[in-house]
Every structure is written in C-alpha cells, then in structure tokens.
Coordinates of C-alpha atoms in Angstrom, one line a residue:
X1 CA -1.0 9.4 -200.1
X2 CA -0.5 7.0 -203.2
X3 CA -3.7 8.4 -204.9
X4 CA -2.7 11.8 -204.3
X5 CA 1.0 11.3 -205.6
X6 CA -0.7 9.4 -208.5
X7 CA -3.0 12.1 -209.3
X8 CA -0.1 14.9 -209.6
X9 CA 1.7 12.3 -211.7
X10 CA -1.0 11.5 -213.8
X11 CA -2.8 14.8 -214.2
X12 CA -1.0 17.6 -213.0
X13 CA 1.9 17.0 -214.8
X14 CA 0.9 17.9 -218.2
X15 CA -2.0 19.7 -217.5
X16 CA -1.7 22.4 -215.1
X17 CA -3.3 24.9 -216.5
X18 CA -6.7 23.0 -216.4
X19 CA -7.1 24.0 -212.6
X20 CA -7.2 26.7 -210.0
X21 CA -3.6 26.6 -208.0
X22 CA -5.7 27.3 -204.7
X23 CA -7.7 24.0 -205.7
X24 CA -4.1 22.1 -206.3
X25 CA -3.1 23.5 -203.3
X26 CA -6.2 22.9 -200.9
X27 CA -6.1 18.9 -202.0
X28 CA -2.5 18.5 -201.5
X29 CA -2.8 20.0 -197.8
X30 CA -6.1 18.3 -196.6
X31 CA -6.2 15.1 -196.6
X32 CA -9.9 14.5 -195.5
X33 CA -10.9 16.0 -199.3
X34 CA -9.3 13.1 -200.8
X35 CA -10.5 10.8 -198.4
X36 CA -14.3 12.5 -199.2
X37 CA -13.8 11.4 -203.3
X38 CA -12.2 8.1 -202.0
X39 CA -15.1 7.0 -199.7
X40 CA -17.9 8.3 -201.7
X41 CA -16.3 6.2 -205.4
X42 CA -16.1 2.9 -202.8
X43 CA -12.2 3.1 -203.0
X44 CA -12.1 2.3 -206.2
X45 CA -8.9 4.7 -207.5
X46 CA -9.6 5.1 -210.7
X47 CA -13.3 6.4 -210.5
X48 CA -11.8 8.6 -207.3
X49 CA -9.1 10.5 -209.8
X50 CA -11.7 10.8 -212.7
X51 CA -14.1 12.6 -210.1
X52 CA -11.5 14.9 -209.0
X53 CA -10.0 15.8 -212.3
X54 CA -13.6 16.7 -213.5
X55 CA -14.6 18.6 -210.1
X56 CA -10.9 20.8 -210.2
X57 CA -11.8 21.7 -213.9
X58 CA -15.7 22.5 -213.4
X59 CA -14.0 24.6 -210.4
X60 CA -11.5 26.8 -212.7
X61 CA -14.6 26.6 -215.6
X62 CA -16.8 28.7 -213.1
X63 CA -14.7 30.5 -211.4
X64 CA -16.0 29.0 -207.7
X65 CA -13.2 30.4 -205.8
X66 CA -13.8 34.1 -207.0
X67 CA -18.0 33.6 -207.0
X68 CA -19.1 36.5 -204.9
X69 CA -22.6 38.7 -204.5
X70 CA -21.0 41.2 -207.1
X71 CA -20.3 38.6 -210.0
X72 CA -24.0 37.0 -209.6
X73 CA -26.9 39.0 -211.5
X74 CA -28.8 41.1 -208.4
X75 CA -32.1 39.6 -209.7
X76 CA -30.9 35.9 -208.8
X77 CA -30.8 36.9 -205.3
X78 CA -34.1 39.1 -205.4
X79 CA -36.6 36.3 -206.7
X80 CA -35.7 33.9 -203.6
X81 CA -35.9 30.6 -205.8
X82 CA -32.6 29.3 -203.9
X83 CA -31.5 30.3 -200.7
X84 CA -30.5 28.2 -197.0
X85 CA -32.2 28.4 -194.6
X86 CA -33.2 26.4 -191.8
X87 CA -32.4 22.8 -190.1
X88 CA -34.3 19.1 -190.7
X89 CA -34.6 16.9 -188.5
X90 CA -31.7 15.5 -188.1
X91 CA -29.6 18.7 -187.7
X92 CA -28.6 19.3 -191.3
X93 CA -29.0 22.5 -193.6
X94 CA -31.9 22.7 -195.4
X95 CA -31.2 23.7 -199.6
X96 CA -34.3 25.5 -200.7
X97 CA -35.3 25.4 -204.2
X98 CA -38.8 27.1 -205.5
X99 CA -39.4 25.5 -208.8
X100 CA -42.2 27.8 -209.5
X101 CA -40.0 30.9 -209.1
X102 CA -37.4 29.1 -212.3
X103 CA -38.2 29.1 -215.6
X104 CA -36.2 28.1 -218.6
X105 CA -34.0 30.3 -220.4
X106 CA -31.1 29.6 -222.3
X107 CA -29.8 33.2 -221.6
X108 CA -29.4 32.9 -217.7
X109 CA -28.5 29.2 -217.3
X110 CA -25.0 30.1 -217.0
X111 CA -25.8 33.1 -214.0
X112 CA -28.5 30.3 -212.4
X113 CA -25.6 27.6 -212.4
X114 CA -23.4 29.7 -210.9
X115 CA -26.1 31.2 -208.3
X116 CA -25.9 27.0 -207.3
X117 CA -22.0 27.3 -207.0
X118 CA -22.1 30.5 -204.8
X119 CA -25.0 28.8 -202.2
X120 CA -23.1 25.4 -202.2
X121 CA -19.4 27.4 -201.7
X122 CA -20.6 29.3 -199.0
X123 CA -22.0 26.8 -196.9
X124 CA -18.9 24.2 -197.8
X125 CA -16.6 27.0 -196.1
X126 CA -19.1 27.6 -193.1
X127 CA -19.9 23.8 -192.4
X128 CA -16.9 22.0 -193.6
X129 CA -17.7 18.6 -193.7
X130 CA -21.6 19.2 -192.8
X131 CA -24.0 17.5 -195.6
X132 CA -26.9 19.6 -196.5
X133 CA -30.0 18.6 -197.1
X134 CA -32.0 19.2 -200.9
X135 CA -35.8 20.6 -201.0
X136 CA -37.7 20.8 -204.0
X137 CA -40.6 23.2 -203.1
X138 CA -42.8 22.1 -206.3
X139 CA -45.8 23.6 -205.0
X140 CA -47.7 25.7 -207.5
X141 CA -45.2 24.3 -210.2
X142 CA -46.1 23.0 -213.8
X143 CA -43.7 21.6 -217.0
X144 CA -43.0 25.0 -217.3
X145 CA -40.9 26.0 -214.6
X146 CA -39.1 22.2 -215.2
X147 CA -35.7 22.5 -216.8
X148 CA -34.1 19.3 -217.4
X149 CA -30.6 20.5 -217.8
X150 CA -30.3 22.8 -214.8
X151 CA -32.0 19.7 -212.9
X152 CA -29.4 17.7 -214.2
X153 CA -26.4 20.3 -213.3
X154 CA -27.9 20.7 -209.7
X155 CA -27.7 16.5 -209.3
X156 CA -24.0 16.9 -210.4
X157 CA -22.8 19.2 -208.2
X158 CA -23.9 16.4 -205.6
X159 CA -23.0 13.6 -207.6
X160 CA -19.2 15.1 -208.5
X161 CA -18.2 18.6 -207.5
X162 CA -19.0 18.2 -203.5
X163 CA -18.6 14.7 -202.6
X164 CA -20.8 13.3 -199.4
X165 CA -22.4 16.3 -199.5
X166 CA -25.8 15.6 -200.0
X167 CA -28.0 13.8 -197.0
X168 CA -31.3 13.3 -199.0
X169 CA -33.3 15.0 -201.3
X170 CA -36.7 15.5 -200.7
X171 CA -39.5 16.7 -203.6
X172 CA -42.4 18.1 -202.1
X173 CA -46.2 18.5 -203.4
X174 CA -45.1 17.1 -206.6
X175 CA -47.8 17.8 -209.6
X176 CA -48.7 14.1 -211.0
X177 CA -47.8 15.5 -215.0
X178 CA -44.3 15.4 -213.4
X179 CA -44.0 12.2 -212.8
X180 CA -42.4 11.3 -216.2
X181 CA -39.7 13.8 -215.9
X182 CA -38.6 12.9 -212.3
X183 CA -38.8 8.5 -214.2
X184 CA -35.7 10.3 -216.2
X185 CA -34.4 12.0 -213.3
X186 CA -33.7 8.9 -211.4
X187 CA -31.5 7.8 -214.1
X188 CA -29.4 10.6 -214.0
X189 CA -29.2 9.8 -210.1
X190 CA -27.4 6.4 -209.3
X191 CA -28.1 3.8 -206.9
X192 CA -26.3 6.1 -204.3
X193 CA -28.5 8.7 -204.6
X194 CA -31.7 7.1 -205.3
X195 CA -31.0 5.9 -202.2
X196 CA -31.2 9.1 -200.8
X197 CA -34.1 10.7 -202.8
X198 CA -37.7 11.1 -200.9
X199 CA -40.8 12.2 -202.1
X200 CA -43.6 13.6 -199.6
X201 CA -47.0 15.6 -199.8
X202 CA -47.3 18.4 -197.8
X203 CA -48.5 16.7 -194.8
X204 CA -45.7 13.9 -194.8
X205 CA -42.8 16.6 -195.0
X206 CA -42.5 17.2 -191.7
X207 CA -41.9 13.2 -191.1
X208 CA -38.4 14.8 -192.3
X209 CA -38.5 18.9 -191.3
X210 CA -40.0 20.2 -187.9
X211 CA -42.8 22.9 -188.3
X212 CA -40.5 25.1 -186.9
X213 CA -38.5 24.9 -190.0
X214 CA -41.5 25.1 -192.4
X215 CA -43.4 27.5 -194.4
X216 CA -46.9 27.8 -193.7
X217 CA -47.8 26.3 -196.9
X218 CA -46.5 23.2 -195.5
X219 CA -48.2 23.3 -192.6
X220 CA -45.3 24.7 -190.8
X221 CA -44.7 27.9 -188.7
X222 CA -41.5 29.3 -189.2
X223 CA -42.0 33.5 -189.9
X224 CA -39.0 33.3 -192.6
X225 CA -39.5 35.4 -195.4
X226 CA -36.6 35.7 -197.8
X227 CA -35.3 39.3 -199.0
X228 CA -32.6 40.3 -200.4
X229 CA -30.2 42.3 -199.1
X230 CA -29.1 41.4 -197.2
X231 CA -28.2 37.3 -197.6
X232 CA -30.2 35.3 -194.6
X233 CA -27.6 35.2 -191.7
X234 CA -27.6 31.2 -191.2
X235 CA -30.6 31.9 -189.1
X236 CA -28.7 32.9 -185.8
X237 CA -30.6 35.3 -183.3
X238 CA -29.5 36.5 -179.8
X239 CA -30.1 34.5 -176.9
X240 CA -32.9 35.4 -174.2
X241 CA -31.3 37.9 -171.6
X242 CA -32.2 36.6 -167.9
X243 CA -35.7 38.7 -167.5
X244 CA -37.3 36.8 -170.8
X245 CA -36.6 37.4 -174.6
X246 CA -34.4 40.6 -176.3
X247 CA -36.8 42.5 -178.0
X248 CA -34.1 43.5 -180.8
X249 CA -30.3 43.0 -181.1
X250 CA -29.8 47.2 -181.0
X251 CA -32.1 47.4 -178.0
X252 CA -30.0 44.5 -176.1
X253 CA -26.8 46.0 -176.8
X254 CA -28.2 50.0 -175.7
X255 CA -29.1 48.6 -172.5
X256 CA -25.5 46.4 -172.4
X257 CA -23.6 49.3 -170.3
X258 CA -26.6 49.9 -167.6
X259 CA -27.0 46.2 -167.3
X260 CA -23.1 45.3 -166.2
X261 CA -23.2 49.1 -163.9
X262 CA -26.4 48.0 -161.9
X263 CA -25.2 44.1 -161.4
X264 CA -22.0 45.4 -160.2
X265 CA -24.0 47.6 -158.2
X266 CA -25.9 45.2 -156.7
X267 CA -23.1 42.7 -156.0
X268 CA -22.2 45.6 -153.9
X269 CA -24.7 44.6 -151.0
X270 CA -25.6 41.2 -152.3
X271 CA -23.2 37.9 -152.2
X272 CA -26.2 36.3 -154.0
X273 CA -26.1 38.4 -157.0
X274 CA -23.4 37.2 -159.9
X275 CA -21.1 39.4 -161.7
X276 CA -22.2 39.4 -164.9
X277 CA -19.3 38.5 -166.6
X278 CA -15.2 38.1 -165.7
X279 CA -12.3 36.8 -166.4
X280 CA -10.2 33.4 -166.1
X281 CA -7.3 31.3 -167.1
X282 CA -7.4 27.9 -168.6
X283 CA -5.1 26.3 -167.1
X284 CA -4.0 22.3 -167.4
X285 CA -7.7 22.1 -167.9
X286 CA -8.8 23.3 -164.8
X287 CA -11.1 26.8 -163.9
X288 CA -9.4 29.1 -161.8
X289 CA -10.7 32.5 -161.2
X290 CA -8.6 35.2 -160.8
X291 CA -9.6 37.3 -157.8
X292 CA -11.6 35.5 -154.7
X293 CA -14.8 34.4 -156.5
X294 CA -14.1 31.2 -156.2
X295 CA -17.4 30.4 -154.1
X296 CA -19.3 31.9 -157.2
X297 CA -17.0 30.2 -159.6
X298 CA -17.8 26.7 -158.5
X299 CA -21.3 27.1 -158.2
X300 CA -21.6 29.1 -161.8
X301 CA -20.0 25.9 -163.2
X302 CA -21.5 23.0 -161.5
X303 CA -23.0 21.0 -163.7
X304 CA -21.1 22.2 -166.9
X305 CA -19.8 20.0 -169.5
X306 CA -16.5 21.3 -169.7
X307 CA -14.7 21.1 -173.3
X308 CA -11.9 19.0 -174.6
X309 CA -11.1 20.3 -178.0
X310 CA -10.1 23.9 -179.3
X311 CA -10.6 25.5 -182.9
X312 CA -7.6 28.0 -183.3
X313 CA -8.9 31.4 -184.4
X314 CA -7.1 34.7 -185.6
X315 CA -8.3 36.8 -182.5
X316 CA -10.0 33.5 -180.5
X317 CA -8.9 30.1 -179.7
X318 CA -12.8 29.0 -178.9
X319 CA -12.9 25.8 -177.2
X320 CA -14.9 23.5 -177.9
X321 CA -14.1 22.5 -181.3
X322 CA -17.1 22.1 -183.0
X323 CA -19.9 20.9 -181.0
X324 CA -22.1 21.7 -177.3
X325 CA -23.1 18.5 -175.9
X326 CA -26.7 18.5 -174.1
X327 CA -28.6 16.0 -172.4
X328 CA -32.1 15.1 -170.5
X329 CA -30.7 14.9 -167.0
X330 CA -29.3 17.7 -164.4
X331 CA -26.2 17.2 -165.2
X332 CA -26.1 17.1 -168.7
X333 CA -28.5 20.9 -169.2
X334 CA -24.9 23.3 -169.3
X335 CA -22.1 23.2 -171.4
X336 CA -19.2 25.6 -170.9
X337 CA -17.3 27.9 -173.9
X338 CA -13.5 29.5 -173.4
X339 CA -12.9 31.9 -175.3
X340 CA -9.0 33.1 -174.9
X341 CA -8.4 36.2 -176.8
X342 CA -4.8 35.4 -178.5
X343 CA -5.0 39.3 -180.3
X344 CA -2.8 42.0 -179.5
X345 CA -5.5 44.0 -178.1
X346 CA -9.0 43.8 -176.1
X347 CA -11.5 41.6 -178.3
X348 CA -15.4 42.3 -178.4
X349 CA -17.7 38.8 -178.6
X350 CA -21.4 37.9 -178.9
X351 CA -23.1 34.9 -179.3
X352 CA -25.8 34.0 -181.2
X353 CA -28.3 31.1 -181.6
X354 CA -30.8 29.8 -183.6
X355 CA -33.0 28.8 -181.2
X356 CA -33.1 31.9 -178.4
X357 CA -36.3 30.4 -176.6
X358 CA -34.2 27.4 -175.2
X359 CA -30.5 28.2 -174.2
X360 CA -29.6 31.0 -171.7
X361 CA -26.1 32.1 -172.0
X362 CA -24.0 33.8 -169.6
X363 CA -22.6 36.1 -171.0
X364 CA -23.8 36.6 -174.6
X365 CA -21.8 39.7 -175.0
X366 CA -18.9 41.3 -173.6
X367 CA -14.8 42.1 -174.0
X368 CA -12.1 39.9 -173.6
X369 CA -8.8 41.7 -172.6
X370 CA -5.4 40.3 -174.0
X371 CA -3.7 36.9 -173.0
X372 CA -7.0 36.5 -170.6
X373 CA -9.9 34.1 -170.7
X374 CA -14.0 33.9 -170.6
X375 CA -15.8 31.6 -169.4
X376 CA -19.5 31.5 -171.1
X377 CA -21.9 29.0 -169.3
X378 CA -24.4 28.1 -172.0
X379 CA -27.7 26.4 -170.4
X380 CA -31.1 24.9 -171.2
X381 CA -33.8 26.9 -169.7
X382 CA -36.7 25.5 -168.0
X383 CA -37.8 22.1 -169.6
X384 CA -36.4 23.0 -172.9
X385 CA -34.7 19.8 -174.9
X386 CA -31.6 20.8 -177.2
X387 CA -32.2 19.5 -180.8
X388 CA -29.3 18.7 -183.6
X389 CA -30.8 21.6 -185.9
X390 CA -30.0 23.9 -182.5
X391 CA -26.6 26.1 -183.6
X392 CA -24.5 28.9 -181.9
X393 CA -22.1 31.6 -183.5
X394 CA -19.4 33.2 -181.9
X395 CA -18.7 36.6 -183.2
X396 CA -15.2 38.3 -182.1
X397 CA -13.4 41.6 -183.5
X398 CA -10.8 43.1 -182.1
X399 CA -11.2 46.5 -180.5
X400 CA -8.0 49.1 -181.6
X401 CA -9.0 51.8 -179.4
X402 CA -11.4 50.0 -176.4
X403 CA -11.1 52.7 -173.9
X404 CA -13.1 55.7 -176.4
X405 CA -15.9 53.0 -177.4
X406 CA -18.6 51.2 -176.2
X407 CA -20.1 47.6 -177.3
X408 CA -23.1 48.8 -178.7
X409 CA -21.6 51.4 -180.9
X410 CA -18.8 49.4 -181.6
X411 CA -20.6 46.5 -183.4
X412 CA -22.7 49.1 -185.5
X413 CA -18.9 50.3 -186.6
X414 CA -17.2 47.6 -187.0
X415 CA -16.8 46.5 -190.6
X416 CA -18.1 42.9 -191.5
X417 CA -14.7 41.9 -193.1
X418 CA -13.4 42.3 -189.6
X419 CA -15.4 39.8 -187.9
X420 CA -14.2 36.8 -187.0
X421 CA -17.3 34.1 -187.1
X422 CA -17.4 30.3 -185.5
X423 CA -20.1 28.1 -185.4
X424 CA -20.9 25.0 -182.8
X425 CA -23.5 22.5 -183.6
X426 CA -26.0 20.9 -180.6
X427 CA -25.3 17.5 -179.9
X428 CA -27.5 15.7 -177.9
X429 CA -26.3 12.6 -175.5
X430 CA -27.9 9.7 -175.6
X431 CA -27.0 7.0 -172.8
X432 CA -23.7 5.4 -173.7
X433 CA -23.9 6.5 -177.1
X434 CA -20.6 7.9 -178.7
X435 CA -20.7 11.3 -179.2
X436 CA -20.6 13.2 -182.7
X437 CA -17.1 15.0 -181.8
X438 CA -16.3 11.6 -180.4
X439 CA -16.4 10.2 -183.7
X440 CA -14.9 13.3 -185.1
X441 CA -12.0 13.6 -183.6
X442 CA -11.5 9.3 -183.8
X443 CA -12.1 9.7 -187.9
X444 CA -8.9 8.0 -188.6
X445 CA -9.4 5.1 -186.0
X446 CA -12.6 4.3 -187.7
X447 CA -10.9 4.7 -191.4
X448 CA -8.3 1.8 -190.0
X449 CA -10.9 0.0 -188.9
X450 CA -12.9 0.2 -192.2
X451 CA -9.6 -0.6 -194.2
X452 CA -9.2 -3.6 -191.3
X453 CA -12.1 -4.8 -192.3
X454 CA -11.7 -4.4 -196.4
X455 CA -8.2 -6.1 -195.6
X456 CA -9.9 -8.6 -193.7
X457 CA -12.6 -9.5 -196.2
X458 CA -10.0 -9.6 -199.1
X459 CA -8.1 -12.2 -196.4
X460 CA -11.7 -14.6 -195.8
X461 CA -12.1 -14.9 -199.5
X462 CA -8.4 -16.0 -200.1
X463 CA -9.1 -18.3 -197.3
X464 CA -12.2 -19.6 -198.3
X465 CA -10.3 -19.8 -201.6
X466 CA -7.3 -21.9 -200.3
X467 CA -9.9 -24.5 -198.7
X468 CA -11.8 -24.9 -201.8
X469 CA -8.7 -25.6 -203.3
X470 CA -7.6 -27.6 -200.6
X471 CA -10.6 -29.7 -200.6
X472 CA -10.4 -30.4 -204.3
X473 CA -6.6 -31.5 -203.6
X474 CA -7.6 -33.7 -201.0
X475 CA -10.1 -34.9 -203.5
X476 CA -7.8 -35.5 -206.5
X477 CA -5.4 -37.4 -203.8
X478 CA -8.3 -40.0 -202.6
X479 CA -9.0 -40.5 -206.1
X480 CA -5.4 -41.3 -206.9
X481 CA -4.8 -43.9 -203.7
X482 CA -8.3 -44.9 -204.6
X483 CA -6.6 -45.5 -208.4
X484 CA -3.3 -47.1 -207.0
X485 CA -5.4 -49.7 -205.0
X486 CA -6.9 -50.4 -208.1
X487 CA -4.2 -50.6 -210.3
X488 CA -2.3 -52.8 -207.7
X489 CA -5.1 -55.3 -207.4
X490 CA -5.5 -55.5 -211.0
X491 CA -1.8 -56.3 -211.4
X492 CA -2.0 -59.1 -208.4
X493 CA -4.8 -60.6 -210.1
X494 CA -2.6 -60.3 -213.5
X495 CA 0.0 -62.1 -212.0
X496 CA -2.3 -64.7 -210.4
X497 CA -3.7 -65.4 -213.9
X498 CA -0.7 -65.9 -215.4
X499 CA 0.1 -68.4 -212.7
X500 CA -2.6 -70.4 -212.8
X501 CA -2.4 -70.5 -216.6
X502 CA 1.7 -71.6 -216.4
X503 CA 0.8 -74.4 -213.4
X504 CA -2.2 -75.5 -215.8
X505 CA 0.3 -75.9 -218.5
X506 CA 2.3 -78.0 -217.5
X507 CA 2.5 -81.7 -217.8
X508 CA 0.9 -84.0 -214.9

C-alpha cells in the first residue's frame, strides 16, 4: 500500500536498526496490521506512521518478540496481580489487574512493564485480531498500591503498541480518595478511550461480566484461583462424555480404550448404537462415509451447520475457520468440525471447551490416520443457549510410532512444543443477522464500502461547494443585468434630456 511504501521510504531507510526485522517483516506481509493503525488514527497518514514508528521501536526496546516465562522474574507470575482469564459479556478476554497486589518501586518497573508485554503478546498470537477487555480489581486498594507511571504505560500499550485492541476498560470498587488520580488519568486517555472507560461498584460489574466469570468478591461464582505454574490454560476444560460430566481429563482418557472396545461391541448386536468415532472424506463439500454407514451418517449429521471456511494447520487443516455458529431453534443446536490430518503420519486430537456443562461433542478425542478425515459433531445439550464468551480448542500431535501407544499415555508423553493448538469462538445467530465470520471473511467489502463512503462525503461537500458557488454566480449575474438595465435607462433618459434641452433651444 502507499502508507506502507511511504513508511519504508521515510523510516526504514535510514534507520533500520531502530526495529526488530521480524517486526519489518510481519507489517510488510500482513496487511490487516496496517489497516489496524490506519482505522484506529481515522486515516489520517501521518498520525498512522508516527504510531507505528513508535510501536516497532517500543517493540525492539523490550524485547516483545523474545519475552518468554524464563526472561520475566518468577515472582511476577507468583503474586497473580495480572493474569487472563475468563470472558465478559460480550465474548471478549477479560485483562485482570489487582491493584492491591502492585505497589510502587522504581526497581521492578521495568520487569512489571514487561510482565504487561508478555500477557498482551500472548493473547495477540492466540486471538489475532480479538480485542480484550481491561479490569481494574481496586478492591481493598489505597494511594499506595497507585502508580501513575505504570498506569500510564499500561494505557499506552492500548493507546499505541496494540491498536483496536482494547474493548473497554472497566474500574471496579473504586476507593473515593482515588478519584483525583483517575481526573488525571482521563487525560492521559483521549476521547477514544474515554469513550471506552467504565466505572462500576461491585454489584453493577456484572451489567458487563456474567457471575460465571466473577470472583466471589464480586458477587460472582467462578472457582478460579490463580497459581503459578503452571500459566492459566485460556480456561478450556473437556467436554461432558455422554453419561454426564468427566470427572478429570486423566480419568477420561484411562477409560478412552474400554469406551471405543465396548461401543464397538455393542454395535455388534445393535444397529441403534453409533460408532463412536470414524472416518470420512470432504469432498466438493459434501459428507461421504467411507464404508456403508451411510444410514448413521445422515442421521449423525442432520441438523449440523456444516462449515465453509478452513484454517490451514501444520498437522490439521480444521475447518471452520474461526467460529461455531449456534442458534435457539432445532436446527441451529449442532455445528460440525473436519478435521483432515495433512501430516505424514496418524495424528492424535482432543477438544476442549470452556463451557463443558453445555456442548456435547462427538468425538472429543481420538486418531486421525493420514490423508483421511473426522468428522466431530459438536451439540447443545438439553436446553443449554451457546454464549459469545463459549470457546473450543483443538489440540492435534502427530503420533511417530501409533501402533506401540495408546491416547492416554500418549498425551502424558507428548511434549508441549509439539502440540498444535486452534481455537473457535461461539457465535450465536440471530434472525437475519449477518454472522461474525460473515463479516470476517467480507472485511475488505466493508473497507470499500467505508472508503465509498469517505470518497462520497469528500464528493457532497465539493458539491455542496460548487452550488454555493453557483448560487453566488447566479447572484453576481442578476446583479449585473439588474446594473445594465440601469445603466441603459439612465443613458435613455440622458439622451432624452439632452433632447428636450436642444428642441427648447431653438428659436420659435
């Protein structure tokens, strides 16, 4: 784009060594980061290129790229005062901060800024794109634990460093001797963000966060209690077997084997009994099972929202995309996931959600062999309701020697590095209402139409600019005729004058 090309002409040129190269590189090959700095400085160029020289250097300054667990102090992570965890209403992250676990030091502000730039990194390359939403747990707090310039570094990082990320900001239970500093806070804030800041008691939070999502101090009754190690998992438990809920991960996948042997089993002597999991091919969109289950095929599927878009991973191409569309009526409770193992060898999945109670999911674990597909019916039990804070991760690795293992041991085994994660969001339908993947995956026809209607502004005022002009001409040309009328009379009369003046004159 012309910002972009302006940018490297303008910046990189003569100061390179300012940024990260994987920075240089990332903005240069997506163009949805540029458009991020371009949309949230209102297009204007200028402001856009100032943000993202000062974001690439504060990037390179801190070393975001390399911030691991290893390069942040251990204590950071032991006292809990930031962490993610949890969903509002509205289906985005919740950003935790415990202002009475932070006090001021001079020595640590450095570690504590970069503790920020570790939380926000993660999440920006788990959600890309996914705003998060900023809680200021005051409770218990006093001027003490209040440090101006860490507050101020934290609005930043919204502000500059990870554009259109921030969805509001709410400050909860705030102590009334506080009120001053958060009068100089707002400053620091602009118009954009006041717009986004929210302050609530404890009783009004939850006109923004479910109690599900709440600490009991708030009223709330979500069990969370942060630790450390290891890092909270994004919240994602297994899903509810058939018979009611897993009482632990290691006793679901123990009992894995003698599950898939005794529905086999019963299969056996019963058409009415479903396999618990098998294969098929995805084919020009359409389900085709491989052997002659087709009976059971069509009537495991009925009802299932099948997916239109794929995300392309190293062992899975996982379709859909991004999100599992639910709705109130029949035909709107399933939604369907593919899994198609592109890996060299057999591939070992789970999936996980963070709301276990609701969805049953069919299967949540099992083996996908090479160049072959899985279908995974995922359904709302009962009279559950899917919610936007409802997620799902797919975990996959890829199993070297499958014969020797089994699942259960095998995901004890398997190192984390070798795990391929991918997470789908909940959407819920509403009527005729478009979609979020709808307006995804159509980003760039609403962009045109945004420009359009910039373009098309710009166009009315010039208009309404030509007809002022054009009125005032038409103006200037009555006034002229209106003139030359004059003029022409006055000479007539002139003449007339001197007429009557010369007949007078003469002689009788």
């Amino acid at each position: 784009s012309r910002e972009l090309q302006r940018f490297t002409n303008e910046f990189l040129q003569d100061s390179t060594e300012k940024y990260d190269s994987r920075d240089v590189e990332r903005l240069q090959s997506e163009d949805a980061l540029v458009e991020g700095y371009l949309t949230w400085r209102l297009y204007v160029v200028d402001d856009a290129l100032k943000m993202i020289d000062e974001s690439l250097q504060w990037r390179k300054e801190f070393g975001v790229n390399d911030l691991t667990e290893s390069v942040i102090p251990r204590w950071m992570f032991e006292t809990g005062a930031v962490f993610l965890h949890g969903y509002d209403k509205e289906g985005n992250k919740l950003f935790w901060f415990k202002v009475k676990l932070h006090v001021k030091d001079p020595k640590t502000v450095l570690d504590k800024k970069k503790y920020v730039a570790f939380w926000l990194e993660r999440y920006a390359k788990k959600e890309p794109g996914m705003p998060l939403t900023v809680v200021f747990d005051m409770s218990d707090s006093g001027i003490s634990n209040i440090d101006m310039d860490f507050v101020r570094y934290i609005i930043n990082c919204f502000k500059v460093y990870y554009p259109k990320f921030l969805s509001k900001m709410i400050i909860v239970d705030m102590p009334w001797i506080m009120n001053a500093a958060w009068k100089i806070v707002k400053t620091w804030l602009g118009p954009e963000a006041i717009s986004k800041l929210r302050f609530a008691s404890k009783s009004e939070v939850q006109t923004f966060i479910g109690p599900e999502y709440l600490p009991a101090h708030m009223g709330g009754t979500d069990p969370f209690k942060y630790s450390y190690p290891p890092l909270p998992d994004d919240d994602f438990q297994m899903p509810l077997c058939d018979n009611g809920p897993v009482a632990s991960e290691d006793e679901m996948e123990s009992k894995e084997a003698d599950a898939e042997s005794k529905d086999a089993l019963e299969s056996s002597f019963s058409s009415e009994v479903r396999p618990l999991w098998f294969q098929v091919n995805f084919l020009e969109d359409s389900l085709r099972s491989e052997d002659n289950d087709k009976g059971e095929t069509s009537t495991k599927y009925k009802g299932a929202r099948k997916p239109l878009t794929t995300f392309k991973g190293h062992l899975l191409h996982v379709s859909p995309a991004e999100e599992l569309s639910f709705g109130s009526v029949e035909t709107e409770r399933k939604s369907l996931i593919i899994l198609s193992n592109v890996a060299k060898n057999q591939v070992a999945f789970k999936v996980r959600t963070t709301a276990p109670e609701k969805y049953r999911v069919k299967p949540s674990s099992s083996c996908c062999e090479p160049g072959a597909s899985v279908d995974i019916v995922v359904s709302l039990h009962g009279g559950s309701q899917a919610s936007p804070q409802d997620r799902f991760l797919i975990m996959a690795a890829e199993m070297e020697n499958a014969g020797s293992q089994e699942l259960a041991l095998f995901w004890k085994e398997v190192p984390k590095a070798k795990v391929m994660e991918h997470r789908l969001r909940c959407h819920v339908l509403e009527g005729a209402k478009p979609t979020g993947t709808a307006v995804k995956y159509h980003k760039k026809f609403f962009l045109s139409l945004i420009y359009s209607f910039v373009h098309s502004h710009q166009l009315m005022r010039l208009m309404a600019c030509n007809s002022r002009l054009e009125q005032k001409l038409n103006t200037c040309l009555w006034i002229q005729k209106v003139l030359t009328v004059l003029v022409l009379v006055l000479l007539m009369l002139t003449l007339l004058c001197l007429y009557l003046l010369g007949t007078s004159a003469q002689p009788s």
